[in-house]
Amino acid sequence: MAEERVAGVERVKPLLRGVSHEIAAYLAAPAWALLFVNADTVTARTGALTYGASLFALFFASAVYHRPTWSARARRILWRVDHSAIFVLIAGTYTPLCLLLGHPGRPLLAAVWLGAAAGVVLSIVWVAAPKPLMAALYVLLGWLVVPVVPALHAAIGAGALALLLGGGLLYTAGAVIYALRRPDPFPAVFGFHEIFHLLVVAAAACHFAVVAGAIRALR
């Protein structure tokens, strides 16, 4: 098993590292196709294609990075891809929602994709970026939605908005655990990173339901 460094101490990579994201990648591919075939307009298909691609890319990149044992050089390359995919998924999730909002959603869509692009660049050039910093950037970009919450409430309804915000809270909880590296219940099998991964899967499931509804509503 490959080793990882946590708090300056080398430890064996947990046995279940990446398993949840590998399963999620298998599920994300047909889910992406389902979104696309049920999109009725060019705008809806654009939203479905963008979101579905970003969702699959995140879980696929994570599974490829975390499951096998890689050389140090390969790990550095795949780390860049894995962390870049997080920023891309955040922007991809915003895309159909901003398209649904129409003109009021355009400035937010531009801002979030610019932020995601900056995050990708940071991930590429700074492999040693501290976990708390990266986690804070994910959370900041994810919660740019706050100013348009009233408009989203009108567009998607209270139930979908609750799922959207609930998913955001799950992502935020995962980012906090990722940054703090706690709790770490079974380090050799299922540690803090696995909890983080499960929270990402749960949050993505919440957001998938919201996005599916938004894509159906796009005209």
JSON list of C-alpha atoms in Angstrom, two decimals:
[
{"chain": "A", "resi": 1, "resn": "MET", "atom": "CA", "xyz": [0.00, 0.00, 0.00]},
{"chain": "A", "resi": 2, "resn": "ALA", "atom": "CA", "xyz": [1.19, 3.50, -0.76]},
{"chain": "A", "resi": 3, "resn": "GLU", "atom": "CA", "xyz": [2.02, 5.75, 2.15]},
{"chain": "A", "resi": 4, "resn": "GLU", "atom": "CA", "xyz": [0.83, 9.29, 2.77]},
{"chain": "A", "resi": 5, "resn": "ARG", "atom": "CA", "xyz": [2.04, 12.01, 5.09]},
{"chain": "A", "resi": 6, "resn": "VAL", "atom": "CA", "xyz": [-0.40, 13.24, 7.73]},
{"chain": "A", "resi": 7, "resn": "ALA", "atom": "CA", "xyz": [0.75, 15.83, 10.27]},
{"chain": "A", "resi": 8, "resn": "GLY", "atom": "CA", "xyz": [4.34, 15.05, 9.33]},
{"chain": "A", "resi": 9, "resn": "VAL", "atom": "CA", "xyz": [3.95, 11.31, 9.98]},
{"chain": "A", "resi": 10, "resn": "GLU", "atom": "CA", "xyz": [4.03, 8.65, 7.28]},
{"chain": "A", "resi": 11, "resn": "ARG", "atom": "CA", "xyz": [1.16, 6.17, 7.40]},
{"chain": "A", "resi": 12, "resn": "VAL", "atom": "CA", "xyz": [-0.26, 3.44, 5.20]},
{"chain": "A", "resi": 13, "resn": "LYS", "atom": "CA", "xyz": [-2.95, 4.59, 2.79]},
{"chain": "A", "resi": 14, "resn": "PRO", "atom": "CA", "xyz": [-6.35, 3.49, 4.14]},
{"chain": "A", "resi": 15, "resn": "LEU", "atom": "CA", "xyz": [-7.73, 0.34, 2.55]},
{"chain": "A", "resi": 16, "resn": "LEU", "atom": "CA", "xyz": [-10.94, 2.05, 1.41]},
{"chain": "A", "resi": 17, "resn": "ARG", "atom": "CA", "xyz": [-9.29, 5.16, 0.01]},
{"chain": "A", "resi": 18, "resn": "GLY", "atom": "CA", "xyz": [-11.15, 6.21, -3.13]},
{"chain": "A", "resi": 19, "resn": "VAL", "atom": "CA", "xyz": [-13.68, 3.35, -3.11]},
{"chain": "A", "resi": 20, "resn": "SER", "atom": "CA", "xyz": [-16.74, 5.60, -2.70]},
{"chain": "A", "resi": 21, "resn": "HIS", "atom": "CA", "xyz": [-15.62, 7.84, -5.55]},
{"chain": "A", "resi": 22, "resn": "GLU", "atom": "CA", "xyz": [-14.91, 4.87, -7.79]},
{"chain": "A", "resi": 23, "resn": "ILE", "atom": "CA", "xyz": [-18.49, 3.67, -7.27]},
{"chain": "A", "resi": 24, "resn": "ALA", "atom": "CA", "xyz": [-19.77, 7.22, -7.77]},
{"chain": "A", "resi": 25, "resn": "ALA", "atom": "CA", "xyz": [-17.89, 7.49, -11.07]},
{"chain": "A", "resi": 26, "resn": "TYR", "atom": "CA", "xyz": [-19.67, 4.39, -12.39]},
{"chain": "A", "resi": 27, "resn": "LEU", "atom": "CA", "xyz": [-23.01, 5.92, -11.41]},
{"chain": "A", "resi": 28, "resn": "ALA", "atom": "CA", "xyz": [-22.18, 9.41, -12.69]},
{"chain": "A", "resi": 29, "resn": "ALA", "atom": "CA", "xyz": [-21.65, 8.28, -16.29]},
{"chain": "A", "resi": 30, "resn": "PRO", "atom": "CA", "xyz": [-25.21, 6.97, -16.91]},
{"chain": "A", "resi": 31, "resn": "ALA", "atom": "CA", "xyz": [-26.65, 9.80, -14.80]},
{"chain": "A", "resi": 32, "resn": "TRP", "atom": "CA", "xyz": [-24.91, 12.28, -17.09]},
{"chain": "A", "resi": 33, "resn": "ALA", "atom": "CA", "xyz": [-26.37, 10.54, -20.15]},
{"chain": "A", "resi": 34, "resn": "LEU", "atom": "CA", "xyz": [-29.83, 10.55, -18.57]},
{"chain": "A", "resi": 35, "resn": "LEU", "atom": "CA", "xyz": [-29.67, 14.28, -17.93]},
{"chain": "A", "resi": 36, "resn": "PHE", "atom": "CA", "xyz": [-28.61, 14.95, -21.50]},
{"chain": "A", "resi": 37, "resn": "VAL", "atom": "CA", "xyz": [-31.26, 12.83, -23.22]},
{"chain": "A", "resi": 38, "resn": "ASN", "atom": "CA", "xyz": [-33.98, 14.45, -21.11]},
{"chain": "A", "resi": 39, "resn": "ALA", "atom": "CA", "xyz": [-32.86, 17.99, -22.00]},
{"chain": "A", "resi": 40, "resn": "ASP", "atom": "CA", "xyz": [-35.33, 19.52, -24.45]},
{"chain": "A", "resi": 41, "resn": "THR", "atom": "CA", "xyz": [-33.56, 22.69, -25.59]},
{"chain": "A", "resi": 42, "resn": "VAL", "atom": "CA", "xyz": [-30.10, 23.87, -26.57]},
{"chain": "A", "resi": 43, "resn": "THR", "atom": "CA", "xyz": [-29.80, 25.74, -23.27]},
{"chain": "A", "resi": 44, "resn": "ALA", "atom": "CA", "xyz": [-30.89, 22.68, -21.30]},
{"chain": "A", "resi": 45, "resn": "ARG", "atom": "CA", "xyz": [-28.47, 20.45, -23.18]},
{"chain": "A", "resi": 46, "resn": "THR", "atom": "CA", "xyz": [-25.67, 22.93, -22.53]},
{"chain": "A", "resi": 47, "resn": "GLY", "atom": "CA", "xyz": [-26.42, 22.84, -18.83]},
{"chain": "A", "resi": 48, "resn": "ALA", "atom": "CA", "xyz": [-26.71, 19.05, -18.79]},
{"chain": "A", "resi": 49, "resn": "LEU", "atom": "CA", "xyz": [-23.50, 18.54, -20.76]},
{"chain": "A", "resi": 50, "resn": "THR", "atom": "CA", "xyz": [-21.50, 20.96, -18.62]},
{"chain": "A", "resi": 51, "resn": "TYR", "atom": "CA", "xyz": [-22.75, 19.70, -15.28]},
{"chain": "A", "resi": 52, "resn": "GLY", "atom": "CA", "xyz": [-22.65, 16.01, -16.20]},
{"chain": "A", "resi": 53, "resn": "ALA", "atom": "CA", "xyz": [-19.12, 16.25, -17.54]},
{"chain": "A", "resi": 54, "resn": "SER", "atom": "CA", "xyz": [-17.89, 18.05, -14.43]},
{"chain": "A", "resi": 55, "resn": "LEU", "atom": "CA", "xyz": [-19.60, 15.52, -12.12]},
{"chain": "A", "resi": 56, "resn": "PHE", "atom": "CA", "xyz": [-18.13, 12.51, -13.91]},
{"chain": "A", "resi": 57, "resn": "ALA", "atom": "CA", "xyz": [-14.71, 14.18, -14.17]},
{"chain": "A", "resi": 58, "resn": "LEU", "atom": "CA", "xyz": [-14.55, 14.77, -10.42]},
{"chain": "A", "resi": 59, "resn": "PHE", "atom": "CA", "xyz": [-15.33, 11.20, -9.41]},
{"chain": "A", "resi": 60, "resn": "PHE", "atom": "CA", "xyz": [-13.27, 9.65, -12.21]},
{"chain": "A", "resi": 61, "resn": "ALA", "atom": "CA", "xyz": [-10.21, 11.79, -11.44]},
{"chain": "A", "resi": 62, "resn": "SER", "atom": "CA", "xyz": [-10.55, 11.09, -7.72]},
{"chain": "A", "resi": 63, "resn": "ALA", "atom": "CA", "xyz": [-10.84, 7.34, -8.26]},
{"chain": "A", "resi": 64, "resn": "VAL", "atom": "CA", "xyz": [-7.86, 7.26, -10.61]},
{"chain": "A", "resi": 65, "resn": "TYR", "atom": "CA", "xyz": [-5.78, 9.30, -8.15]},
{"chain": "A", "resi": 66, "resn": "HIS", "atom": "CA", "xyz": [-6.76, 7.53, -4.94]},
{"chain": "A", "resi": 67, "resn": "ARG", "atom": "CA", "xyz": [-7.28, 3.88, -5.81]},
{"chain": "A", "resi": 68, "resn": "PRO", "atom": "CA", "xyz": [-3.99, 2.63, -7.37]},
{"chain": "A", "resi": 69, "resn": "THR", "atom": "CA", "xyz": [-0.49, 2.98, -5.94]},
{"chain": "A", "resi": 70, "resn": "TRP", "atom": "CA", "xyz": [1.40, 5.57, -7.99]},
{"chain": "A", "resi": 71, "resn": "SER", "atom": "CA", "xyz": [4.97, 6.74, -8.18]},
{"chain": "A", "resi": 72, "resn": "ALA", "atom": "CA", "xyz": [5.79, 10.07, -6.54]},
{"chain": "A", "resi": 73, "resn": "ARG", "atom": "CA", "xyz": [5.89, 11.83, -9.91]},
{"chain": "A", "resi": 74, "resn": "ALA", "atom": "CA", "xyz": [2.58, 10.36, -11.05]},
{"chain": "A", "resi": 75, "resn": "ARG", "atom": "CA", "xyz": [0.97, 11.29, -7.73]},
{"chain": "A", "resi": 76, "resn": "ARG", "atom": "CA", "xyz": [2.00, 14.93, -8.19]},
{"chain": "A", "resi": 77, "resn": "ILE", "atom": "CA", "xyz": [0.44, 15.01, -11.65]},
{"chain": "A", "resi": 78, "resn": "LEU", "atom": "CA", "xyz": [-2.76, 13.27, -10.57]},
{"chain": "A", "resi": 79, "resn": "TRP", "atom": "CA", "xyz": [-3.05, 15.51, -7.49]},
{"chain": "A", "resi": 80, "resn": "ARG", "atom": "CA", "xyz": [-3.22, 18.47, -9.85]},
{"chain": "A", "resi": 81, "resn": "VAL", "atom": "CA", "xyz": [-5.97, 16.81, -11.89]},
{"chain": "A", "resi": 82, "resn": "ASP", "atom": "CA", "xyz": [-7.92, 15.72, -8.81]},
{"chain": "A", "resi": 83, "resn": "HIS", "atom": "CA", "xyz": [-7.93, 19.14, -7.15]},
{"chain": "A", "resi": 84, "resn": "SER", "atom": "CA", "xyz": [-8.61, 20.94, -10.42]},
{"chain": "A", "resi": 85, "resn": "ALA", "atom": "CA", "xyz": [-11.69, 18.74, -10.92]},
{"chain": "A", "resi": 86, "resn": "ILE", "atom": "CA", "xyz": [-13.14, 19.99, -7.62]},
{"chain": "A", "resi": 87, "resn": "PHE", "atom": "CA", "xyz": [-13.13, 23.57, -8.87]},
{"chain": "A", "resi": 88, "resn": "VAL", "atom": "CA", "xyz": [-14.58, 22.48, -12.20]},
{"chain": "A", "resi": 89, "resn": "LEU", "atom": "CA", "xyz": [-17.45, 20.61, -10.51]},
{"chain": "A", "resi": 90, "resn": "ILE", "atom": "CA", "xyz": [-18.35, 23.68, -8.44]},
{"chain": "A", "resi": 91, "resn": "ALA", "atom": "CA", "xyz": [-18.61, 25.80, -11.57]},
{"chain": "A", "resi": 92, "resn": "GLY", "atom": "CA", "xyz": [-20.33, 22.99, -13.46]},
{"chain": "A", "resi": 93, "resn": "THR", "atom": "CA", "xyz": [-23.00, 22.75, -10.77]},
{"chain": "A", "resi": 94, "resn": "TYR", "atom": "CA", "xyz": [-23.64, 26.48, -10.95]},
{"chain": "A", "resi": 95, "resn": "THR", "atom": "CA", "xyz": [-24.03, 26.42, -14.74]},
{"chain": "A", "resi": 96, "resn": "PRO", "atom": "CA", "xyz": [-27.58, 25.01, -15.20]},
{"chain": "A", "resi": 97, "resn": "LEU", "atom": "CA", "xyz": [-28.83, 26.97, -12.19]},
{"chain": "A", "resi": 98, "resn": "CYS", "atom": "CA", "xyz": [-27.45, 30.24, -13.53]},
{"chain": "A", "resi": 99, "resn": "LEU", "atom": "CA", "xyz": [-28.85, 29.44, -16.97]},
{"chain": "A", "resi": 100, "resn": "LEU", "atom": "CA", "xyz": [-32.25, 28.92, -15.37]},
{"chain": "A", "resi": 101, "resn": "LEU", "atom": "CA", "xyz": [-32.05, 32.36, -13.75]},
{"chain": "A", "resi": 102, "resn": "GLY", "atom": "CA", "xyz": [-31.43, 33.96, -17.13]},
{"chain": "A", "resi": 103, "resn": "HIS", "atom": "CA", "xyz": [-29.95, 37.44, -17.20]},
{"chain": "A", "resi": 104, "resn": "PRO", "atom": "CA", "xyz": [-29.59, 37.79, -13.39]},
{"chain": "A", "resi": 105, "resn": "GLY", "atom": "CA", "xyz": [-27.55, 34.61, -13.35]},
{"chain": "A", "resi": 106, "resn": "ARG", "atom": "CA", "xyz": [-24.99, 35.68, -15.94]},
{"chain": "A", "resi": 107, "resn": "PRO", "atom": "CA", "xyz": [-22.70, 37.73, -13.65]},
{"chain": "A", "resi": 108, "resn": "LEU", "atom": "CA", "xyz": [-22.61, 34.89, -11.12]},
{"chain": "A", "resi": 109, "resn": "LEU", "atom": "CA", "xyz": [-21.90, 32.34, -13.85]},
{"chain": "A", "resi": 110, "resn": "ALA", "atom": "CA", "xyz": [-18.99, 34.43, -15.12]},
{"chain": "A", "resi": 111, "resn": "ALA", "atom": "CA", "xyz": [-17.64, 34.97, -11.60]},
{"chain": "A", "resi": 112, "resn": "VAL", "atom": "CA", "xyz": [-17.78, 31.32, -10.63]},
{"chain": "A", "resi": 113, "resn": "TRP", "atom": "CA", "xyz": [-16.05, 30.12, -13.80]},
{"chain": "A", "resi": 114, "resn": "LEU", "atom": "CA", "xyz": [-13.35, 32.76, -13.37]},
{"chain": "A", "resi": 115, "resn": "GLY", "atom": "CA", "xyz": [-12.92, 31.59, -9.79]},
{"chain": "A", "resi": 116, "resn": "ALA", "atom": "CA", "xyz": [-12.78, 27.97, -10.91]},
{"chain": "A", "resi": 117, "resn": "ALA", "atom": "CA", "xyz": [-10.17, 28.83, -13.54]},
{"chain": "A", "resi": 118, "resn": "ALA", "atom": "CA", "xyz": [-8.08, 30.54, -10.86]},
{"chain": "A", "resi": 119, "resn": "GLY", "atom": "CA", "xyz": [-8.46, 27.48, -8.65]},
{"chain": "A", "resi": 120, "resn": "VAL", "atom": "CA", "xyz": [-7.30, 25.19, -11.46]},
{"chain": "A", "resi": 121, "resn": "VAL", "atom": "CA", "xyz": [-4.24, 27.36, -12.04]},
{"chain": "A", "resi": 122, "resn": "LEU", "atom": "CA", "xyz": [-3.47, 27.32, -8.31]},
{"chain": "A", "resi": 123, "resn": "SER", "atom": "CA", "xyz": [-3.83, 23.53, -8.23]},
{"chain": "A", "resi": 124, "resn": "ILE", "atom": "CA", "xyz": [-1.41, 23.17, -11.13]},
{"chain": "A", "resi": 125, "resn": "VAL", "atom": "CA", "xyz": [1.30, 25.53, -9.88]},
{"chain": "A", "resi": 126, "resn": "TRP", "atom": "CA", "xyz": [1.15, 24.90, -6.12]},
{"chain": "A", "resi": 127, "resn": "VAL", "atom": "CA", "xyz": [1.10, 21.18, -5.36]},
{"chain": "A", "resi": 128, "resn": "ALA", "atom": "CA", "xyz": [2.17, 21.84, -1.77]},
{"chain": "A", "resi": 129, "resn": "ALA", "atom": "CA", "xyz": [-0.75, 24.19, -1.04]},
{"chain": "A", "resi": 130, "resn": "PRO", "atom": "CA", "xyz": [-1.95, 23.72, 2.56]},
{"chain": "A", "resi": 131, "resn": "LYS", "atom": "CA", "xyz": [-5.14, 21.69, 2.93]},
{"chain": "A", "resi": 132, "resn": "PRO", "atom": "CA", "xyz": [-6.90, 24.41, 4.97]},
{"chain": "A", "resi": 133, "resn": "LEU", "atom": "CA", "xyz": [-6.25, 26.95, 2.21]},
{"chain": "A", "resi": 134, "resn": "MET", "atom": "CA", "xyz": [-7.62, 24.69, -0.53]},
{"chain": "A", "resi": 135, "resn": "ALA", "atom": "CA", "xyz": [-10.64, 23.79, 1.61]},
{"chain": "A", "resi": 136, "resn": "ALA", "atom": "CA", "xyz": [-11.36, 27.47, 2.25]},
{"chain": "A", "resi": 137, "resn": "LEU", "atom": "CA", "xyz": [-11.23, 28.22, -1.47]},
{"chain": "A", "resi": 138, "resn": "TYR", "atom": "CA", "xyz": [-13.68, 25.41, -2.26]},
{"chain": "A", "resi": 139, "resn": "VAL", "atom": "CA", "xyz": [-16.09, 26.68, 0.38]},
{"chain": "A", "resi": 140, "resn": "LEU", "atom": "CA", "xyz": [-15.77, 30.31, -0.71]},
{"chain": "A", "resi": 141, "resn": "LEU", "atom": "CA", "xyz": [-16.47, 29.50, -4.34]},
{"chain": "A", "resi": 142, "resn": "GLY", "atom": "CA", "xyz": [-19.33, 27.21, -3.43]},
{"chain": "A", "resi": 143, "resn": "TRP", "atom": "CA", "xyz": [-21.12, 29.79, -1.31]},
{"chain": "A", "resi": 144, "resn": "LEU", "atom": "CA", "xyz": [-21.04, 32.56, -3.93]},
{"chain": "A", "resi": 145, "resn": "VAL", "atom": "CA", "xyz": [-24.61, 31.43, -4.48]},
{"chain": "A", "resi": 146, "resn": "VAL", "atom": "CA", "xyz": [-25.87, 33.33, -1.42]},
{"chain": "A", "resi": 147, "resn": "PRO", "atom": "CA", "xyz": [-26.77, 36.62, -3.20]},
{"chain": "A", "resi": 148, "resn": "VAL", "atom": "CA", "xyz": [-29.06, 34.81, -5.66]},
{"chain": "A", "resi": 149, "resn": "VAL", "atom": "CA", "xyz": [-30.81, 32.57, -3.12]},
{"chain": "A", "resi": 150, "resn": "PRO", "atom": "CA", "xyz": [-34.09, 34.60, -3.33]},
{"chain": "A", "resi": 151, "resn": "ALA", "atom": "CA", "xyz": [-34.08, 34.33, -7.13]},
{"chain": "A", "resi": 152, "resn": "LEU", "atom": "CA", "xyz": [-33.36, 30.60, -6.93]},
{"chain": "A", "resi": 153, "resn": "HIS", "atom": "CA", "xyz": [-36.18, 30.15, -4.45]},
{"chain": "A", "resi": 154, "resn": "ALA", "atom": "CA", "xyz": [-38.56, 31.67, -6.98]},
{"chain": "A", "resi": 155, "resn": "ALA", "atom": "CA", "xyz": [-37.13, 29.58, -9.84]},
{"chain": "A", "resi": 156, "resn": "ILE", "atom": "CA", "xyz": [-36.78, 26.11, -8.27]},
{"chain": "A", "resi": 157, "resn": "GLY", "atom": "CA", "xyz": [-39.04, 26.19, -5.21]},
{"chain": "A", "resi": 158, "resn": "ALA", "atom": "CA", "xyz": [-38.47, 25.74, -1.50]},
{"chain": "A", "resi": 159, "resn": "GLY", "atom": "CA", "xyz": [-37.84, 21.98, -1.59]},
{"chain": "A", "resi": 160, "resn": "ALA", "atom": "CA", "xyz": [-35.15, 22.14, -4.25]},
{"chain": "A", "resi": 161, "resn": "LEU", "atom": "CA", "xyz": [-33.56, 25.14, -2.56]},
{"chain": "A", "resi": 162, "resn": "ALA", "atom": "CA", "xyz": [-33.41, 23.20, 0.71]},
{"chain": "A", "resi": 163, "resn": "LEU", "atom": "CA", "xyz": [-31.64, 20.35, -1.11]},
{"chain": "A", "resi": 164, "resn": "LEU", "atom": "CA", "xyz": [-29.25, 22.81, -2.72]},
{"chain": "A", "resi": 165, "resn": "LEU", "atom": "CA", "xyz": [-28.32, 24.43, 0.59]},
{"chain": "A", "resi": 166, "resn": "GLY", "atom": "CA", "xyz": [-28.22, 21.05, 2.34]},
{"chain": "A", "resi": 167, "resn": "GLY", "atom": "CA", "xyz": [-25.76, 19.81, -0.25]},
{"chain": "A", "resi": 168, "resn": "GLY", "atom": "CA", "xyz": [-23.71, 22.95, 0.28]},
{"chain": "A", "resi": 169, "resn": "LEU", "atom": "CA", "xyz": [-23.59, 22.26, 4.02]},
{"chain": "A", "resi": 170, "resn": "LEU", "atom": "CA", "xyz": [-22.47, 18.67, 3.37]},
{"chain": "A", "resi": 171, "resn": "TYR", "atom": "CA", "xyz": [-19.70, 19.92, 1.08]},
{"chain": "A", "resi": 172, "resn": "THR", "atom": "CA", "xyz": [-18.69, 22.46, 3.72]},
{"chain": "A", "resi": 173, "resn": "ALA", "atom": "CA", "xyz": [-18.60, 19.81, 6.46]},
{"chain": "A", "resi": 174, "resn": "GLY", "atom": "CA", "xyz": [-16.41, 17.67, 4.21]},
{"chain": "A", "resi": 175, "resn": "ALA", "atom": "CA", "xyz": [-14.06, 20.59, 3.56]},
{"chain": "A", "resi": 176, "resn": "VAL", "atom": "CA", "xyz": [-13.72, 21.21, 7.31]},
{"chain": "A", "resi": 177, "resn": "ILE", "atom": "CA", "xyz": [-12.89, 17.54, 7.94]},
{"chain": "A", "resi": 178, "resn": "TYR", "atom": "CA", "xyz": [-10.43, 17.60, 5.03]},
{"chain": "A", "resi": 179, "resn": "ALA", "atom": "CA", "xyz": [-8.71, 20.67, 6.49]},
{"chain": "A", "resi": 180, "resn": "LEU", "atom": "CA", "xyz": [-8.65, 19.49, 10.11]},
{"chain": "A", "resi": 181, "resn": "ARG", "atom": "CA", "xyz": [-7.97, 15.82, 9.29]},
{"chain": "A", "resi": 182, "resn": "ARG", "atom": "CA", "xyz": [-10.41, 14.92, 12.02]},
{"chain": "A", "resi": 183, "resn": "PRO", "atom": "CA", "xyz": [-12.25, 12.74, 12.88]},
{"chain": "A", "resi": 184, "resn": "ASP", "atom": "CA", "xyz": [-9.93, 9.95, 11.78]},
{"chain": "A", "resi": 185, "resn": "PRO", "atom": "CA", "xyz": [-11.68, 6.82, 13.12]},
{"chain": "A", "resi": 186, "resn": "PHE", "atom": "CA", "xyz": [-9.83, 3.89, 11.50]},
{"chain": "A", "resi": 187, "resn": "PRO", "atom": "CA", "xyz": [-6.65, 5.25, 9.87]},
{"chain": "A", "resi": 188, "resn": "ALA", "atom": "CA", "xyz": [-5.63, 1.96, 8.26]},
{"chain": "A", "resi": 189, "resn": "VAL", "atom": "CA", "xyz": [-9.04, 1.32, 6.70]},
{"chain": "A", "resi": 190, "resn": "PHE", "atom": "CA", "xyz": [-11.41, 4.30, 6.84]},
{"chain": "A", "resi": 191, "resn": "GLY", "atom": "CA", "xyz": [-9.99, 7.62, 7.94]},
{"chain": "A", "resi": 192, "resn": "PHE", "atom": "CA", "xyz": [-10.77, 11.32, 7.72]},
{"chain": "A", "resi": 193, "resn": "HIS", "atom": "CA", "xyz": [-10.31, 11.38, 3.95]},
{"chain": "A", "resi": 194, "resn": "GLU", "atom": "CA", "xyz": [-12.89, 8.64, 3.48]},
{"chain": "A", "resi": 195, "resn": "ILE", "atom": "CA", "xyz": [-15.40, 10.61, 5.56]},
{"chain": "A", "resi": 196, "resn": "PHE", "atom": "CA", "xyz": [-14.67, 13.63, 3.37]},
{"chain": "A", "resi": 197, "resn": "HIS", "atom": "CA", "xyz": [-15.25, 11.52, 0.25]},
{"chain": "A", "resi": 198, "resn": "LEU", "atom": "CA", "xyz": [-18.58, 10.17, 1.53]},
{"chain": "A", "resi": 199, "resn": "LEU", "atom": "CA", "xyz": [-19.79, 13.68, 2.32]},
{"chain": "A", "resi": 200, "resn": "VAL", "atom": "CA", "xyz": [-18.86, 14.73, -1.23]},
{"chain": "A", "resi": 201, "resn": "VAL", "atom": "CA", "xyz": [-20.91, 11.84, -2.63]},
{"chain": "A", "resi": 202, "resn": "ALA", "atom": "CA", "xyz": [-23.90, 12.75, -0.44]},
{"chain": "A", "resi": 203, "resn": "ALA", "atom": "CA", "xyz": [-23.66, 16.44, -1.36]},
{"chain": "A", "resi": 204, "resn": "ALA", "atom": "CA", "xyz": [-23.36, 15.61, -5.06]},
{"chain": "A", "resi": 205, "resn": "ALA", "atom": "CA", "xyz": [-26.49, 13.44, -4.83]},
{"chain": "A", "resi": 206, "resn": "CYS", "atom": "CA", "xyz": [-28.43, 16.36, -3.33]},
{"chain": "A", "resi": 207, "resn": "HIS", "atom": "CA", "xyz": [-27.22, 18.71, -6.01]},
{"chain": "A", "resi": 208, "resn": "PHE", "atom": "CA", "xyz": [-27.89, 16.21, -8.79]},
{"chain": "A", "resi": 209, "resn": "ALA", "atom": "CA", "xyz": [-31.56, 16.16, -7.83]},
{"chain": "A", "resi": 210, "resn": "VAL", "atom": "CA", "xyz": [-31.68, 19.96, -7.90]},
{"chain": "A", "resi": 211, "resn": "VAL", "atom": "CA", "xyz": [-29.85, 20.24, -11.22]},
{"chain": "A", "resi": 212, "resn": "ALA", "atom": "CA", "xyz": [-32.07, 17.59, -12.82]},
{"chain": "A", "resi": 213, "resn": "GLY", "atom": "CA", "xyz": [-35.09, 19.69, -11.97]},
{"chain": "A", "resi": 214, "resn": "ALA", "atom": "CA", "xyz": [-33.42, 22.86, -13.24]},
{"chain": "A", "resi": 215, "resn": "ILE", "atom": "CA", "xyz": [-32.56, 21.21, -16.54]},
{"chain": "A", "resi": 216, "resn": "ARG", "atom": "CA", "xyz": [-36.16, 20.03, -16.99]},
{"chain": "A", "resi": 217, "resn": "ALA", "atom": "CA", "xyz": [-37.31, 23.62, -16.39]},
{"chain": "A", "resi": 218, "resn": "LEU", "atom": "CA", "xyz": [-34.89, 25.19, -18.87]},
{"chain": "A", "resi": 219, "resn": "ARG", "atom": "CA", "xyz": [-36.54, 26.50, -22.01]}
]
